Amino acid sequence: MVEDDFDRDETPVNVAERLAAEALIVDVDGFEGPLDLLLTLSRTQKVDLRKISVLELARQYLAFVERAKALRLELAADYLVMAAWLAFLKSRLLLPPDPSEEGPSGEELAAHLAFQLERLQAMRDCAARLMGRDRLGRDFFARGVPEDVARLRRVTYTATLLDLMQGYARIRTRDEFRPFVMDRDALFTMEQALERMRGLIGYAGTWTDILSYLPEGFTADPARRRSATASTFAAALELVKEGRAELRQAEVFAPIELRRRD
Amino acid sequence: MAEASDEKEQSLFQAPPIGEQERMIEAMLFASAEPLTTRDMAERMPHGSDPAEALVHLRKRYEGRGVRVVKVGDAWAIRTAPDLGYLMSRETVETRKLSRAAIETLAIIAYHQPVTRAEIEEIRGVAVSRGTVDQLLEMEWIRFGRRKMTPGRPVTFVVTQEFLDHFGLESARDLPGLKELRAAGLLDNRPPPGTMPQMGGEEDENESESAPGQNELFED
Amino acid sequence: MAEASDEKEQSLFQAPPIGEQERMIEAMLFASAEPLTTRDMAERMPHGSDPAEALVHLRKRYEGRGVRVVKVGDAWAIRTAPDLGYLMSRETVETRKLSRAAIETLAIIAYHQPVTRAEIEEIRGVAVSRGTVDQLLEMEWIRFGRRKMTPGRPVTFVVTQEFLDHFGLESARDLPGLKELRAAGLLDNRPPPGTMPQMGGEEDENESESAPGQNELFED
């Protein structure tokens, strides 16, 4: 695989050249793939990329791979795939075309490779020009104190007549459909109320509205509130009977107040 | 270009022309996150510059414009002209469907007006949250009616003209009755007794509505 | 018809004078760090306003000043004049250092957009790591374009308004050297003759992606 002219090329004429060649080898990790490596190698030809000798480039690449192997450097698979492909390309370029063979000619393949290299170089130049432009936040600037547009959100609610009628119908027909169940959960018994009052009466040193003794969960729902109010009142009467409390009411419908009797 | 390089050379020896200084302070005031004092500006500008004088020119230039150069404490800043402040806010109107609790409350008021809160609660079977009533009052779909002549003289609620307008009604009496609703097929999906998953769901919902902390406004 | 034209006349009549509209867009553009489209502006302006016309006037007014009215894609913004950048050292934003791979990928997307990942890989001759694309997406310099109508309907990438804004470009057509590249045929989608390693179509992409080792882990 090693070419004669490669050997000639690589015969260390001077130390600097040799160092450069070795640096190329050791820096294999610095290349972004085989195309990048080919582009770097092509620079040694010092010609316009359009006039590049792909044959020469293939030789350089293959020599590079050989050197890497000699130095026991592990090359990634795609470098080797490229090497195989370039070896194939080289043979195509060197041998007279076989008319029976199908597929693109060596020249076509070489032209495409040259195109790819030129395109990659062009993209690199563009990237450099782009990054070299005047840039926002470095060369020119946006407003330092942007005034954000205040978004005032106004919510309006809407409903249709149908919503309204269906809502009403739902309420008015609810009872019709109810299966018969004992609504025990809405009941607060006098026994429960008495137990609760006995526990609390010790703290009732001052007059307190008996409604403040309603248990939690029995104040909002009217049915539960009614039940708890009745049982609490009855329990309060029971406590008075036992001589443990006093009750008073200022006038009709005024709050009924309870106080511990010492 | 030749001019520019001349100017640059000159600036090595003397301050840039006042027009150039005006450009400088314009750019600085625009880009700075904080108001700048003339001293701040002078520090950044070429030696010998006079930002105070450049400011006089810049202020004049922005007179009557969409933005103005204003003094903030002893510093300077560019700000939107006060008469254009309205361009900096944007109102978005979002229309949401009224919650079920609100619709039911509204329906009861419409059908039973004048009606007290206790009566609404009795009909709905759940407590009416303050939020629901407030919402309907705020929408101006209900208002307070006359107090009831019953003990405690509770306030009543009635629907408003806005309500009638919104629903396209001449008067609340035009609302179809239960029989008509049924005739119109609005009540037809009556589930057979016994198998009422829907109903059960409603009960649960009502239960949770009456639980403390639950606000009917949060219903969707 | 008569009514419609009446309305139009009326709204033209109601629109503020152009000088006033110029003040409005001046205030809005000054207040915003982001570019605004004429539509954004029109939405905030009184009915019948013509921000595009007002912009022509405003642009002229700021020619040669310390700040300029610039076009960014189909939007507009006010930016400081680039020659005054040295005054704004305190406002300088440190942009994240992009890897060589990211810079090249960005350039390829800008010049070849809309472009698929496979096409980027063909141009660079190496697999595009996920991180590179993610970074560019995160910086909002690229976004997804429409899918290509080729087998597999691959996603494409295009550059964003933020990209244009950052690099001071009116549109992607103003990219430096774009015409020359196009004339040289370097932006042509030239399919490789026959099969080639690494630089083929989507199949190669899969191959290279699954090949361990050689990808942009070499990034610094």
PDB file of C-alpha atoms in Angstrom, chain B residues 20 22-28 30-34 36 40-41 43-46 58 61-62 64-67 78 80-81 83-84 86-90, chain C residues 19-20 22-32 40 43-46 58 61-62 64-67 78-81 83-84 86-91:
ATOM      1  CA  GLU B  20     -20.668  62.794  17.581  1.00  0.00           C
ATOM      2  CA  GLU B  22     -24.615  63.406  21.030  1.00  0.00           C
ATOM      3  CA  ARG B  23     -24.643  60.069  19.170  1.00  0.00           C
ATOM      4  CA  MET B  24     -22.555  58.562  21.931  1.00  0.00           C
ATOM      5  CA  ILE B  25     -24.781  59.576  24.792  1.00  0.00           C
ATOM      6  CA  GLU B  26     -27.825  58.560  22.777  1.00  0.00           C
ATOM      7  CA  ALA B  27     -26.428  55.040  22.380  1.00  0.00           C
ATOM      8  CA  MET B  28     -25.346  54.831  26.010  1.00  0.00           C
ATOM      9  CA  PHE B  30     -30.469  53.603  25.144  1.00  0.00           C
ATOM     10  CA  ALA B  31     -28.418  50.552  26.042  1.00  0.00           C
ATOM     11  CA  SER B  32     -27.812  51.185  29.719  1.00  0.00           C
ATOM     12  CA  ALA B  33     -29.896  49.301  32.220  1.00  0.00           C
ATOM     13  CA  GLU B  34     -29.632  52.185  34.668  1.00  0.00           C
ATOM     14  CA  LEU B  36     -26.433  57.462  33.750  1.00  0.00           C
ATOM     15  CA  ASP B  40     -20.750  58.036  34.112  1.00  0.00           C
ATOM     16  CA  MET B  41     -21.004  59.093  30.514  1.00  0.00           C
ATOM     17  CA  GLU B  43     -15.902  58.251  31.915  1.00  0.00           C
ATOM     18  CA  ARG B  44     -16.841  56.147  28.921  1.00  0.00           C
ATOM     19  CA  MET B  45     -16.425  58.862  26.319  1.00  0.00           C
ATOM     20  CA  PRO B  46     -13.197  60.077  24.710  1.00  0.00           C
ATOM     21  CA  LEU B  58     -30.117  65.384  22.631  1.00  0.00           C
ATOM     22  CA  ARG B  61     -33.845  66.504  19.576  1.00  0.00           C
ATOM     23  CA  TYR B  62     -36.274  64.277  21.479  1.00  0.00           C
ATOM     24  CA  GLY B  64     -42.168  66.017  21.296  1.00  0.00           C
ATOM     25  CA  ARG B  65     -40.962  62.600  20.177  1.00  0.00           C
ATOM     26  CA  GLY B  66     -42.273  59.206  21.249  1.00  0.00           C
ATOM     27  CA  VAL B  67     -39.525  58.918  23.844  1.00  0.00           C
ATOM     28  CA  ILE B  78     -34.630  57.637  27.977  1.00  0.00           C
ATOM     29  CA  THR B  80     -41.523  56.610  26.845  1.00  0.00           C
ATOM     30  CA  ALA B  81     -43.453  59.843  26.464  1.00  0.00           C
ATOM     31  CA  ASP B  83     -49.011  60.316  26.700  1.00  0.00           C
ATOM     32  CA  LEU B  84     -48.074  57.064  24.941  1.00  0.00           C
ATOM     33  CA  TYR B  86     -51.219  53.239  26.929  1.00  0.00           C
ATOM     34  CA  LEU B  87     -49.253  51.549  24.136  1.00  0.00           C
ATOM     35  CA  MET B  88     -47.273  49.701  26.777  1.00  0.00           C
ATOM     36  CA  SER B  89     -50.240  47.871  28.167  1.00  0.00           C
ATOM     37  CA  ARG B  90     -52.466  45.480  26.465  1.00  0.00           C
TER      38      ARG B  90
ATOM     39  CA  GLY C  19     -46.338  62.019  12.598  1.00  0.00           C
ATOM     40  CA  GLU C  20     -48.238  60.786  15.604  1.00  0.00           C
ATOM     41  CA  GLU C  22     -44.294  57.676  14.039  1.00  0.00           C
ATOM     42  CA  ARG C  23     -44.098  58.719  17.681  1.00  0.00           C
ATOM     43  CA  MET C  24     -46.079  55.635  18.635  1.00  0.00           C
ATOM     44  CA  ILE C  25     -43.841  53.163  16.870  1.00  0.00           C
ATOM     45  CA  GLU C  26     -40.817  55.041  18.181  1.00  0.00           C
ATOM     46  CA  ALA C  27     -42.076  54.530  21.736  1.00  0.00           C
ATOM     47  CA  MET C  28     -42.915  50.881  21.156  1.00  0.00           C
ATOM     48  CA  LEU C  29     -39.607  50.039  19.495  1.00  0.00           C
ATOM     49  CA  PHE C  30     -37.651  51.875  22.200  1.00  0.00           C
ATOM     50  CA  ALA C  31     -39.491  50.021  24.921  1.00  0.00           C
ATOM     51  CA  SER C  32     -38.974  46.554  23.501  1.00  0.00           C
ATOM     52  CA  ASP C  40     -47.521  43.571  16.650  1.00  0.00           C
ATOM     53  CA  GLU C  43     -52.464  45.690  17.178  1.00  0.00           C
ATOM     54  CA  ARG C  44     -51.465  48.177  19.825  1.00  0.00           C
ATOM     55  CA  MET C  45     -52.092  51.272  17.736  1.00  0.00           C
ATOM     56  CA  PRO C  46     -55.423  52.985  17.056  1.00  0.00           C
ATOM     57  CA  LEU C  58     -38.743  56.739  11.558  1.00  0.00           C
ATOM     58  CA  ARG C  61     -35.031  60.022  11.120  1.00  0.00           C
ATOM     59  CA  TYR C  62     -32.527  57.775  12.862  1.00  0.00           C
ATOM     60  CA  GLY C  64     -26.591  58.339  11.196  1.00  0.00           C
ATOM     61  CA  ARG C  65     -27.684  58.610  14.814  1.00  0.00           C
ATOM     62  CA  GLY C  66     -26.411  56.773  17.873  1.00  0.00           C
ATOM     63  CA  VAL C  67     -29.206  54.256  17.584  1.00  0.00           C
ATOM     64  CA  ILE C  78     -33.847  49.746  17.568  1.00  0.00           C
ATOM     65  CA  ARG C  79     -30.174  48.893  18.062  1.00  0.00           C
ATOM     66  CA  THR C  80     -27.157  51.007  18.863  1.00  0.00           C
ATOM     67  CA  ALA C  81     -24.873  51.917  15.976  1.00  0.00           C
ATOM     68  CA  ASP C  83     -19.330  51.878  15.626  1.00  0.00           C
ATOM     69  CA  LEU C  84     -20.198  52.913  19.186  1.00  0.00           C
ATOM     70  CA  TYR C  86     -16.757  50.379  22.524  1.00  0.00           C
ATOM     71  CA  LEU C  87     -18.795  52.713  24.761  1.00  0.00           C
ATOM     72  CA  MET C  88     -20.976  49.843  25.901  1.00  0.00           C
ATOM     73  CA  SER C  89     -18.342  47.592  27.417  1.00  0.00           C
ATOM     74  CA  ARG C  90     -20.426  47.420  30.563  1.00  0.00           C
ATOM     75  CA  GLU C  91     -23.462  46.167  28.688  1.00  0.00           C
TER      76      GLU C  91
END
